[in-house]
mmCIF file with all atom_site columns, C-alpha atoms in Angstrom:
data_model
loop_
_atom_site.group_PDB
_atom_site.id
_atom_site.type_symbol
_atom_site.label_atom_id
_atom_site.label_alt_id
_atom_site.label_comp_id
_atom_site.label_asym_id
_atom_site.label_entity_id
_atom_site.label_seq_id
_atom_site.pdbx_PDB_ins_code
_atom_site.Cartn_x
_atom_site.Cartn_y
_atom_site.Cartn_z
_atom_site.occupancy
_atom_site.B_iso_or_equiv
_atom_site.pdbx_formal_charge
_atom_site.auth_seq_id
_atom_site.auth_comp_id
_atom_site.auth_asym_id
_atom_site.auth_atom_id
_atom_site.pdbx_PDB_model_num
ATOM 1   C CA . MET A 1 1   ? 140.696 31.840 54.822 1.00 0.00 ? 224 MET A CA 1
ATOM 2   C CA . THR A 1 2   ? 138.697 34.658 56.433 1.00 0.00 ? 225 THR A CA 1
ATOM 3   C CA . ILE A 1 3   ? 136.132 36.765 54.553 1.00 0.00 ? 226 ILE A CA 1
ATOM 4   C CA . LYS A 1 4   ? 138.400 39.818 54.819 1.00 0.00 ? 227 LYS A CA 1
ATOM 5   C CA . ARG A 1 5   ? 141.248 37.885 53.279 1.00 0.00 ? 228 ARG A CA 1
ATOM 6   C CA . ILE A 1 6   ? 139.029 36.703 50.412 1.00 0.00 ? 229 ILE A CA 1
ATOM 7   C CA . VAL A 1 7   ? 137.776 40.235 49.727 1.00 0.00 ? 230 VAL A CA 1
ATOM 8   C CA . SER A 1 8   ? 141.341 41.544 49.817 1.00 0.00 ? 231 SER A CA 1
ATOM 9   C CA . VAL A 1 9   ? 142.480 38.981 47.241 1.00 0.00 ? 232 VAL A CA 1
ATOM 10  C CA . VAL A 1 10  ? 139.493 39.737 44.988 1.00 0.00 ? 233 VAL A CA 1
ATOM 11  C CA . MET A 1 11  ? 140.182 43.475 45.121 1.00 0.00 ? 234 MET A CA 1
ATOM 12  C CA . ARG A 1 12  ? 143.856 42.920 44.368 1.00 0.00 ? 235 ARG A CA 1
ATOM 13  C CA . VAL A 1 13  ? 142.862 41.031 41.226 1.00 0.00 ? 236 VAL A CA 1
ATOM 14  C CA . LEU A 1 14  ? 140.276 43.640 40.193 1.00 0.00 ? 237 LEU A CA 1
ATOM 15  C CA . SER A 1 15  ? 142.708 46.513 40.709 1.00 0.00 ? 238 SER A CA 1
ATOM 16  C CA . LEU A 1 16  ? 145.514 44.934 38.683 1.00 0.00 ? 239 LEU A CA 1
ATOM 17  C CA . PRO A 1 17  ? 144.234 46.404 35.375 1.00 0.00 ? 240 PRO A CA 1
ATOM 18  C CA . VAL A 1 18  ? 144.328 49.862 36.983 1.00 0.00 ? 241 VAL A CA 1
ATOM 19  C CA . LEU A 1 19  ? 147.968 49.317 37.881 1.00 0.00 ? 242 LEU A CA 1
ATOM 20  C CA . LEU A 1 20  ? 148.700 48.335 34.283 1.00 0.00 ? 243 LEU A CA 1
ATOM 21  C CA . ILE A 1 21  ? 146.905 51.464 33.005 1.00 0.00 ? 244 ILE A CA 1
ATOM 22  C CA . TYR A 1 22  ? 148.998 53.538 35.397 1.00 0.00 ? 245 TYR A CA 1
ATOM 23  C CA . ARG A 1 23  ? 152.223 51.971 34.129 1.00 0.00 ? 246 ARG A CA 1
ATOM 24  C CA . LEU A 1 24  ? 151.252 52.680 30.516 1.00 0.00 ? 247 LEU A CA 1
ATOM 25  C CA . GLU A 1 25  ? 150.247 56.269 31.285 1.00 0.00 ? 248 GLU A CA 1
ATOM 26  C CA . ALA A 1 26  ? 153.516 56.798 33.130 1.00 0.00 ? 249 ALA A CA 1
ATOM 27  C CA . LEU A 1 27  ? 155.400 55.980 29.932 1.00 0.00 ? 250 LEU A CA 1
ATOM 28  C CA . CYS A 1 28  ? 153.482 58.737 28.129 1.00 0.00 ? 251 CYS A CA 1
ATOM 29  C CA . VAL A 1 29  ? 153.146 61.557 30.648 1.00 0.00 ? 252 VAL A CA 1
ATOM 30  C CA . GLY A 1 30  ? 155.554 60.640 33.458 1.00 0.00 ? 253 GLY A CA 1
ATOM 31  C CA . GLU A 1 31  ? 155.047 58.865 36.759 1.00 0.00 ? 254 GLU A CA 1
ATOM 32  C CA . MET A 1 32  ? 153.893 61.918 38.734 1.00 0.00 ? 255 MET A CA 1
ATOM 33  C CA . LYS A 1 33  ? 151.079 62.937 36.381 1.00 0.00 ? 256 LYS A CA 1
ATOM 34  C CA . ALA A 1 34  ? 150.006 59.354 35.754 1.00 0.00 ? 257 ALA A CA 1
ATOM 35  C CA . PHE A 1 35  ? 149.751 58.606 39.474 1.00 0.00 ? 258 PHE A CA 1
ATOM 36  C CA . GLY A 1 36  ? 147.635 61.697 40.057 1.00 0.00 ? 259 GLY A CA 1
ATOM 37  C CA . MET A 1 37  ? 145.286 60.855 37.169 1.00 0.00 ? 260 MET A CA 1
ATOM 38  C CA . VAL A 1 38  ? 144.777 57.241 38.179 1.00 0.00 ? 261 VAL A CA 1
ATOM 39  C CA . THR A 1 39  ? 144.201 58.007 41.866 1.00 0.00 ? 262 THR A CA 1
ATOM 40  C CA . GLN A 1 40  ? 141.585 60.586 40.849 1.00 0.00 ? 263 GLN A CA 1
ATOM 41  C CA . TRP A 1 41  ? 139.695 57.875 39.005 1.00 0.00 ? 264 TRP A CA 1
ATOM 42  C CA . VAL A 1 42  ? 140.124 55.327 41.798 1.00 0.00 ? 265 VAL A CA 1
ATOM 43  C CA . SER A 1 43  ? 138.918 57.904 44.344 1.00 0.00 ? 266 SER A CA 1
ATOM 44  C CA . LEU A 1 44  ? 135.444 57.900 42.747 1.00 0.00 ? 267 LEU A CA 1
ATOM 45  C CA . VAL A 1 45  ? 134.608 54.260 43.487 1.00 0.00 ? 268 VAL A CA 1
ATOM 46  C CA . PRO A 1 46  ? 131.900 54.590 46.181 1.00 0.00 ? 269 PRO A CA 1
ATOM 47  C CA . GLY A 1 47  ? 131.232 52.880 49.482 1.00 0.00 ? 270 GLY A CA 1
ATOM 48  C CA . LEU A 1 48  ? 133.079 50.081 51.194 1.00 0.00 ? 271 LEU A CA 1
ATOM 49  C CA . THR A 1 49  ? 133.967 48.640 47.794 1.00 0.00 ? 272 THR A CA 1
ATOM 50  C CA . GLY A 1 50  ? 135.864 51.822 47.018 1.00 0.00 ? 273 GLY A CA 1
ATOM 51  C CA . GLU A 1 51  ? 137.791 51.708 50.289 1.00 0.00 ? 274 GLU A CA 1
ATOM 52  C CA . TRP A 1 52  ? 138.973 48.184 49.554 1.00 0.00 ? 275 TRP A CA 1
ATOM 53  C CA . PHE A 1 53  ? 139.684 48.989 45.905 1.00 0.00 ? 276 PHE A CA 1
ATOM 54  C CA . ARG A 1 54  ? 141.812 52.049 46.698 1.00 0.00 ? 277 ARG A CA 1
ATOM 55  C CA . ARG A 1 55  ? 143.772 50.117 49.277 1.00 0.00 ? 278 ARG A CA 1
ATOM 56  C CA . ALA A 1 56  ? 144.368 47.277 46.809 1.00 0.00 ? 279 ALA A CA 1
ATOM 57  C CA . PHE A 1 57  ? 145.690 49.638 44.131 1.00 0.00 ? 280 PHE A CA 1
ATOM 58  C CA . LEU A 1 58  ? 148.014 51.365 46.604 1.00 0.00 ? 281 LEU A CA 1
ATOM 59  C CA . GLN A 1 59  ? 149.241 47.978 47.816 1.00 0.00 ? 282 GLN A CA 1
ATOM 60  C CA . TRP A 1 60  ? 150.242 47.121 44.263 1.00 0.00 ? 283 TRP A CA 1
ATOM 61  C CA . HIS A 1 61  ? 151.961 50.459 43.739 1.00 0.00 ? 284 HIS A CA 1
ATOM 62  C CA . THR A 1 62  ? 153.707 50.973 47.074 1.00 0.00 ? 285 THR A CA 1
ATOM 63  C CA . GLY A 1 63  ? 154.348 47.395 48.147 1.00 0.00 ? 286 GLY A CA 1
ATOM 64  C CA . LEU A 1 64  ? 152.999 48.293 51.600 1.00 0.00 ? 287 LEU A CA 1
ATOM 65  C CA . ARG A 1 65  ? 150.632 46.049 53.571 1.00 0.00 ? 288 ARG A CA 1
ATOM 66  C CA . LEU A 1 66  ? 148.187 48.837 54.474 1.00 0.00 ? 289 LEU A CA 1
ATOM 67  C CA . GLU A 1 67  ? 146.466 46.589 57.006 1.00 0.00 ? 290 GLU A CA 1
ATOM 68  C CA . ASP A 1 68  ? 143.240 48.008 58.469 1.00 0.00 ? 291 ASP A CA 1
ATOM 69  C CA . CYS A 1 69  ? 143.583 51.200 56.423 1.00 0.00 ? 292 CYS A CA 1
ATOM 70  C CA . CYS A 1 70  ? 140.576 53.226 55.291 1.00 0.00 ? 293 CYS A CA 1
ATOM 71  C CA . ILE A 1 71  ? 140.990 55.602 52.350 1.00 0.00 ? 294 ILE A CA 1
ATOM 72  C CA . SER A 1 72  ? 137.627 57.280 51.890 1.00 0.00 ? 295 SER A CA 1
ATOM 73  C CA . PHE A 1 73  ? 135.728 58.458 48.825 1.00 0.00 ? 296 PHE A CA 1
ATOM 74  C CA . GLY A 1 74  ? 137.235 61.362 46.918 1.00 0.00 ? 297 GLY A CA 1
ATOM 75  C CA . THR A 1 75  ? 140.712 61.109 48.446 1.00 0.00 ? 298 THR A CA 1
ATOM 76  C CA . THR A 1 76  ? 143.453 61.608 45.872 1.00 0.00 ? 299 THR A CA 1
ATOM 77  C CA . PHE A 1 77  ? 147.245 61.356 45.805 1.00 0.00 ? 300 PHE A CA 1
ATOM 78  C CA . SER A 1 78  ? 149.590 63.505 43.742 1.00 0.00 ? 301 SER A CA 1
ATOM 79  C CA . ASP A 1 79  ? 152.994 61.950 44.454 1.00 0.00 ? 302 ASP A CA 1
ATOM 80  C CA . PRO A 1 80  ? 153.828 58.272 43.835 1.00 0.00 ? 303 PRO A CA 1
ATOM 81  C CA . ARG A 1 81  ? 156.410 58.309 46.654 1.00 0.00 ? 304 ARG A CA 1
ATOM 82  C CA . VAL A 1 82  ? 153.687 58.425 49.303 1.00 0.00 ? 305 VAL A CA 1
ATOM 83  C CA . VAL A 1 83  ? 154.121 56.076 52.280 1.00 0.00 ? 306 VAL A CA 1
ATOM 84  C CA . ILE A 1 84  ? 151.161 55.044 54.425 1.00 0.00 ? 307 ILE A CA 1
ATOM 85  C CA . GLY A 1 85  ? 151.432 53.062 57.658 1.00 0.00 ? 308 GLY A CA 1
ATOM 86  C CA . ASN A 1 86  ? 149.090 50.334 58.834 1.00 0.00 ? 309 ASN A CA 1
ATOM 87  C CA . GLY A 1 87  ? 145.879 51.354 60.572 1.00 0.00 ? 310 GLY A CA 1
ATOM 88  C CA . VAL A 1 88  ? 145.641 54.795 58.922 1.00 0.00 ? 311 VAL A CA 1
ATOM 89  C CA . TYR A 1 89  ? 142.202 56.363 58.441 1.00 0.00 ? 312 TYR A CA 1
ATOM 90  C CA . MET A 1 90  ? 141.701 59.066 55.793 1.00 0.00 ? 313 MET A CA 1
ATOM 91  C CA . GLY A 1 91  ? 138.378 60.889 55.554 1.00 0.00 ? 314 GLY A CA 1
ATOM 92  C CA . ARG A 1 92  ? 136.569 62.007 52.413 1.00 0.00 ? 315 ARG A CA 1
ATOM 93  C CA . SER A 1 93  ? 138.103 64.312 49.815 1.00 0.00 ? 316 SER A CA 1
ATOM 94  C CA . CYS A 1 94  ? 141.653 64.531 51.153 1.00 0.00 ? 317 CYS A CA 1
ATOM 95  C CA . ASP A 1 95  ? 144.536 65.556 48.900 1.00 0.00 ? 318 ASP A CA 1
ATOM 96  C CA . ILE A 1 96  ? 147.827 63.897 49.763 1.00 0.00 ? 319 ILE A CA 1
ATOM 97  C CA . GLY A 1 97  ? 151.167 64.976 48.288 1.00 0.00 ? 320 GLY A CA 1
ATOM 98  C CA . TYR A 1 98  ? 154.684 63.700 49.006 1.00 0.00 ? 321 TYR A CA 1
ATOM 99  C CA . ALA A 1 99  ? 153.973 62.405 52.490 1.00 0.00 ? 322 ALA A CA 1
ATOM 100 C CA . GLU A 1 100 ? 154.957 59.684 54.912 1.00 0.00 ? 323 GLU A CA 1
ATOM 101 C CA . ILE A 1 101 ? 152.038 58.971 57.236 1.00 0.00 ? 324 ILE A CA 1
ATOM 102 C CA . GLY A 1 102 ? 152.762 56.938 60.358 1.00 0.00 ? 325 GLY A CA 1
ATOM 103 C CA . GLU A 1 103 ? 150.743 54.030 61.679 1.00 0.00 ? 326 GLU A CA 1
ATOM 104 C CA . ASN A 1 104 ? 147.299 54.557 63.223 1.00 0.00 ? 327 ASN A CA 1
ATOM 105 C CA . CYS A 1 105 ? 146.946 58.183 62.159 1.00 0.00 ? 328 CYS A CA 1
ATOM 106 C CA . MET A 1 106 ? 143.436 59.612 61.824 1.00 0.00 ? 329 MET A CA 1
ATOM 107 C CA . ILE A 1 107 ? 143.073 62.181 59.066 1.00 0.00 ? 330 ILE A CA 1
ATOM 108 C CA . GLY A 1 108 ? 139.756 64.020 58.850 1.00 0.00 ? 331 GLY A CA 1
ATOM 109 C CA . SER A 1 109 ? 137.872 64.945 55.706 1.00 0.00 ? 332 SER A CA 1
ATOM 110 C CA . SER A 1 110 ? 139.187 67.557 53.253 1.00 0.00 ? 333 SER A CA 1
ATOM 111 C CA . VAL A 1 111 ? 142.690 67.544 54.736 1.00 0.00 ? 334 VAL A CA 1
ATOM 112 C CA . HIS A 1 112 ? 145.491 68.673 52.433 1.00 0.00 ? 335 HIS A CA 1
ATOM 113 C CA . ILE A 1 113 ? 149.023 67.422 53.008 1.00 0.00 ? 336 ILE A CA 1
ATOM 114 C CA . LEU A 1 114 ? 151.277 69.476 50.754 1.00 0.00 ? 337 LEU A CA 1
ATOM 115 C CA . SER A 1 115 ? 154.661 68.489 49.385 1.00 0.00 ? 338 SER A CA 1
ATOM 116 C CA . GLY A 1 116 ? 156.478 71.012 51.560 1.00 0.00 ? 339 GLY A CA 1
ATOM 117 C CA . LEU A 1 117 ? 156.535 74.812 51.512 1.00 0.00 ? 340 LEU A CA 1
ATOM 118 C CA . LYS A 1 118 ? 158.443 75.346 48.254 1.00 0.00 ? 341 LYS A CA 1
ATOM 119 C CA . GLN A 1 119 ? 156.160 73.785 45.680 1.00 0.00 ? 342 GLN A CA 1
ATOM 120 C CA . HIS A 1 120 ? 156.231 76.990 43.637 1.00 0.00 ? 343 HIS A CA 1
ATOM 121 C CA . SER A 1 121 ? 158.942 79.582 43.098 1.00 0.00 ? 344 SER A CA 1
ATOM 122 C CA . PHE A 1 122 ? 157.920 83.179 42.409 1.00 0.00 ? 345 PHE A CA 1
ATOM 123 C CA . ASP A 1 123 ? 161.173 85.182 42.343 1.00 0.00 ? 346 ASP A CA 1
ATOM 124 C CA . ASP A 1 124 ? 161.228 85.805 38.575 1.00 0.00 ? 347 ASP A CA 1
ATOM 125 C CA . LEU A 1 125 ? 158.661 88.500 37.763 1.00 0.00 ? 348 LEU A CA 1
ATOM 126 C CA . ASP A 1 126 ? 159.091 87.913 34.016 1.00 0.00 ? 349 ASP A CA 1
ATOM 127 C CA . THR A 1 127 ? 158.074 84.237 34.194 1.00 0.00 ? 350 THR A CA 1
ATOM 128 C CA . PRO A 1 128 ? 154.585 83.005 35.145 1.00 0.00 ? 351 PRO A CA 1
ATOM 129 C CA . ILE A 1 129 ? 154.610 81.308 38.547 1.00 0.00 ? 352 ILE A CA 1
ATOM 130 C CA . LYS A 1 130 ? 153.327 78.085 36.985 1.00 0.00 ? 353 LYS A CA 1
ATOM 131 C CA . ASP A 1 131 ? 156.471 77.924 34.817 1.00 0.00 ? 354 ASP A CA 1
ATOM 132 C CA . GLN A 1 132 ? 159.002 78.608 37.573 1.00 0.00 ? 355 GLN A CA 1
ATOM 133 C CA . PRO A 1 133 ? 161.028 75.865 39.321 1.00 0.00 ? 356 PRO A CA 1
ATOM 134 C CA . ARG A 1 134 ? 159.302 73.603 41.811 1.00 0.00 ? 357 ARG A CA 1
ATOM 135 C CA . GLU A 1 135 ? 160.603 71.744 44.836 1.00 0.00 ? 358 GLU A CA 1
ATOM 136 C CA . PHE A 1 136 ? 158.691 68.851 46.365 1.00 0.00 ? 359 PHE A CA 1
ATOM 137 C CA . SER A 1 137 ? 159.729 67.906 49.911 1.00 0.00 ? 360 SER A CA 1
ATOM 138 C CA . LYS A 1 138 ? 158.501 64.982 51.967 1.00 0.00 ? 361 LYS A CA 1
ATOM 139 C CA . VAL A 1 139 ? 156.158 65.862 54.833 1.00 0.00 ? 362 VAL A CA 1
ATOM 140 C CA . THR A 1 140 ? 156.172 63.350 57.687 1.00 0.00 ? 363 THR A CA 1
ATOM 141 C CA . ILE A 1 141 ? 153.202 62.743 59.968 1.00 0.00 ? 364 ILE A CA 1
ATOM 142 C CA . GLY A 1 142 ? 154.158 60.825 63.117 1.00 0.00 ? 365 GLY A CA 1
ATOM 143 C CA . GLU A 1 143 ? 152.281 57.749 64.260 1.00 0.00 ? 366 GLU A CA 1
ATOM 144 C CA . ASP A 1 144 ? 148.953 57.990 66.118 1.00 0.00 ? 367 ASP A CA 1
ATOM 145 C CA . THR A 1 145 ? 148.386 61.625 65.150 1.00 0.00 ? 368 THR A CA 1
ATOM 146 C CA . TRP A 1 146 ? 144.874 63.027 64.682 1.00 0.00 ? 369 TRP A CA 1
ATOM 147 C CA . ILE A 1 147 ? 144.347 65.753 62.074 1.00 0.00 ? 370 ILE A CA 1
ATOM 148 C CA . GLY A 1 148 ? 140.991 67.531 62.111 1.00 0.00 ? 371 GLY A CA 1
ATOM 149 C CA . ASN A 1 149 ? 138.791 68.282 59.104 1.00 0.00 ? 372 ASN A CA 1
ATOM 150 C CA . GLY A 1 150 ? 139.997 70.867 56.633 1.00 0.00 ? 373 GLY A CA 1
ATOM 151 C CA . ALA A 1 151 ? 143.529 71.188 58.022 1.00 0.00 ? 374 ALA A CA 1
ATOM 152 C CA . ILE A 1 152 ? 146.424 72.076 55.728 1.00 0.00 ? 375 ILE A CA 1
ATOM 153 C CA . ILE A 1 153 ? 149.742 70.436 56.565 1.00 0.00 ? 376 ILE A CA 1
ATOM 154 C CA . ALA A 1 154 ? 152.827 71.879 54.860 1.00 0.00 ? 377 ALA A CA 1
ATOM 155 C CA . THR A 1 155 ? 155.579 70.598 57.145 1.00 0.00 ? 378 THR A CA 1
ATOM 156 C CA . ASP A 1 156 ? 156.390 67.778 59.577 1.00 0.00 ? 379 ASP A CA 1
ATOM 157 C CA . VAL A 1 157 ? 154.115 66.823 62.454 1.00 0.00 ? 380 VAL A CA 1
ATOM 158 C CA . GLY A 1 158 ? 155.425 64.706 65.338 1.00 0.00 ? 381 GLY A CA 1
ATOM 159 C CA . ARG A 1 159 ? 154.105 61.543 66.927 1.00 0.00 ? 382 ARG A CA 1
ATOM 160 C CA . LYS A 1 160 ? 150.793 61.450 68.831 1.00 0.00 ? 383 LYS A CA 1
ATOM 161 C CA . CYS A 1 161 ? 149.846 65.037 67.968 1.00 0.00 ? 384 CYS A CA 1
ATOM 162 C CA . ILE A 1 162 ? 146.402 66.571 67.619 1.00 0.00 ? 385 ILE A CA 1
ATOM 163 C CA . ILE A 1 163 ? 145.839 69.167 64.905 1.00 0.00 ? 386 ILE A CA 1
ATOM 164 C CA . GLY A 1 164 ? 142.633 71.175 65.148 1.00 0.00 ? 387 GLY A CA 1
ATOM 165 C CA . ALA A 1 165 ? 140.104 71.428 62.348 1.00 0.00 ? 388 ALA A CA 1
ATOM 166 C CA . GLY A 1 166 ? 141.062 74.085 59.818 1.00 0.00 ? 389 GLY A CA 1
ATOM 167 C CA . ALA A 1 167 ? 144.584 74.514 61.209 1.00 0.00 ? 390 ALA A CA 1
ATOM 168 C CA . VAL A 1 168 ? 147.386 75.501 58.829 1.00 0.00 ? 391 VAL A CA 1
ATOM 169 C CA . VAL A 1 169 ? 150.695 73.928 59.845 1.00 0.00 ? 392 VAL A CA 1
ATOM 170 C CA . VAL A 1 170 ? 153.674 75.840 58.414 1.00 0.00 ? 393 VAL A CA 1
ATOM 171 C CA . LYS A 1 171 ? 156.248 75.135 61.139 1.00 0.00 ? 394 LYS A CA 1
ATOM 172 C CA . PRO A 1 172 ? 157.295 71.666 62.372 1.00 0.00 ? 395 PRO A CA 1
ATOM 173 C CA . LEU A 1 173 ? 155.430 70.381 65.419 1.00 0.00 ? 396 LEU A CA 1
ATOM 174 C CA . PRO A 1 174 ? 157.085 68.230 68.111 1.00 0.00 ? 397 PRO A CA 1
ATOM 175 C CA . ASP A 1 175 ? 155.692 64.985 69.512 1.00 0.00 ? 398 ASP A CA 1
ATOM 176 C CA . TYR A 1 176 ? 152.496 65.178 71.631 1.00 0.00 ? 399 TYR A CA 1
ATOM 177 C CA . ALA A 1 177 ? 151.668 68.751 70.572 1.00 0.00 ? 400 ALA A CA 1
ATOM 178 C CA . ILE A 1 178 ? 148.078 69.993 70.329 1.00 0.00 ? 401 ILE A CA 1
ATOM 179 C CA . ALA A 1 179 ? 147.981 72.779 67.746 1.00 0.00 ? 402 ALA A CA 1
ATOM 180 C CA . VAL A 1 180 ? 145.184 74.951 66.372 1.00 0.00 ? 403 VAL A CA 1
ATOM 181 C CA . GLY A 1 181 ? 144.680 78.034 64.223 1.00 0.00 ? 404 GLY A CA 1
ATOM 182 C CA . ASN A 1 182 ? 146.122 79.716 61.138 1.00 0.00 ? 405 ASN A CA 1
ATOM 183 C CA . PRO A 1 183 ? 149.042 79.640 61.344 1.00 0.00 ? 406 PRO A CA 1
ATOM 184 C CA . ALA A 1 184 ? 148.889 76.705 63.735 1.00 0.00 ? 407 ALA A CA 1
ATOM 185 C CA . ARG A 1 185 ? 150.202 77.339 67.230 1.00 0.00 ? 408 ARG A CA 1
ATOM 186 C CA . ILE A 1 186 ? 150.737 74.904 70.080 1.00 0.00 ? 409 ILE A CA 1
ATOM 187 C CA . VAL A 1 187 ? 148.173 75.424 72.835 1.00 0.00 ? 410 VAL A CA 1
ATOM 188 C CA . ARG A 1 188 ? 149.361 72.577 75.041 1.00 0.00 ? 411 ARG A CA 1
ATOM 189 C CA . TYR A 1 189 ? 150.770 69.060 75.039 1.00 0.00 ? 412 TYR A CA 1
ATOM 190 C CA . ARG A 1 190 ? 148.899 65.810 75.548 1.00 0.00 ? 413 ARG A CA 1
ATOM 191 C CA . ALA A 1 191 ? 148.698 64.433 79.083 1.00 0.00 ? 414 ALA A CA 1
ATOM 192 C CA . GLY A 1 192 ? 151.905 62.879 80.304 1.00 0.00 ? 415 GLY A CA 1
ATOM 193 C CA . ARG A 1 193 ? 154.195 65.142 78.328 1.00 0.00 ? 416 ARG A CA 1
ATOM 194 C CA . GLY A 1 194 ? 155.060 67.139 81.438 1.00 0.00 ? 417 GLY A CA 1
ATOM 195 C CA . GLU A 1 195 ? 155.845 70.386 79.661 1.00 0.00 ? 418 GLU A CA 1
ATOM 196 C CA . GLU A 1 196 ? 154.231 73.779 79.800 1.00 0.00 ? 419 GLU A CA 1
ATOM 197 C CA . THR A 1 197 ? 152.396 75.259 76.848 1.00 0.00 ? 420 THR A CA 1
ATOM 198 C CA . LYS A 1 198 ? 154.696 76.570 74.153 1.00 0.00 ? 421 LYS A CA 1
ATOM 199 C CA . ARG A 1 199 ? 153.986 78.959 71.329 1.00 0.00 ? 422 ARG A CA 1
ATOM 200 C CA . TYR A 1 200 ? 155.878 79.661 68.124 1.00 0.00 ? 423 TYR A CA 1
#
C-alpha cells in the first residue's frame, strides 16, 4: 500500500465524525444549510492536512473518487449536489454553489461559482428580496477549463476554456473559448479551434 493510499484511508476515518455531524445537522436545519455550515468548518483546516481532509469529507458525501484533487484552504460549498471530477484544483477561498466541475479543471483563488442567474427574485416590491422565491440551477464547467482568480461564474462554461481573472460570466461559453472582462466576452478561441474571434 502506497503512502498516499495510507494517508487517504486515515483521512477518511478522521472525517467520518464530520459526516455524522452533517447528517445530524441536516435533520435539524435541512441538508442545504447543514452542508454549508460543515464545509465552512472543514475549509479552515490548514495546509496539506486540510486538503486531504476536505477531499475525504467530500468523498464520503458525494461518493466520488476525487483522485488527485486539491481543495485549498478557505474554499466552501453551499449546495450538497455539487459534482467534482478527478484532477480538479481549487485555489484558496472559493465559494462553490450548485455546480458540476469537469475533470482536470483549474480554478483560481477567490472564484465564485453561483447556482445560476435566478438565485433571488425581486419582482414583489412589498416583500424583502431575501424572502422572495429562489431558484438554484446547476452550472456546468467543462473538463480541462482554467478559471482565473476572482472570476464569477453564473452560467455554463464549455470544455477546455480559459476565463480571465476577474471575469464575470453571465452568458454560456462554448468549448475552447478564451473570455475576459465584465461581462465576460470571447476574445478568441484556443489554438486548433479554427474559428474567428466571436463576441456576444
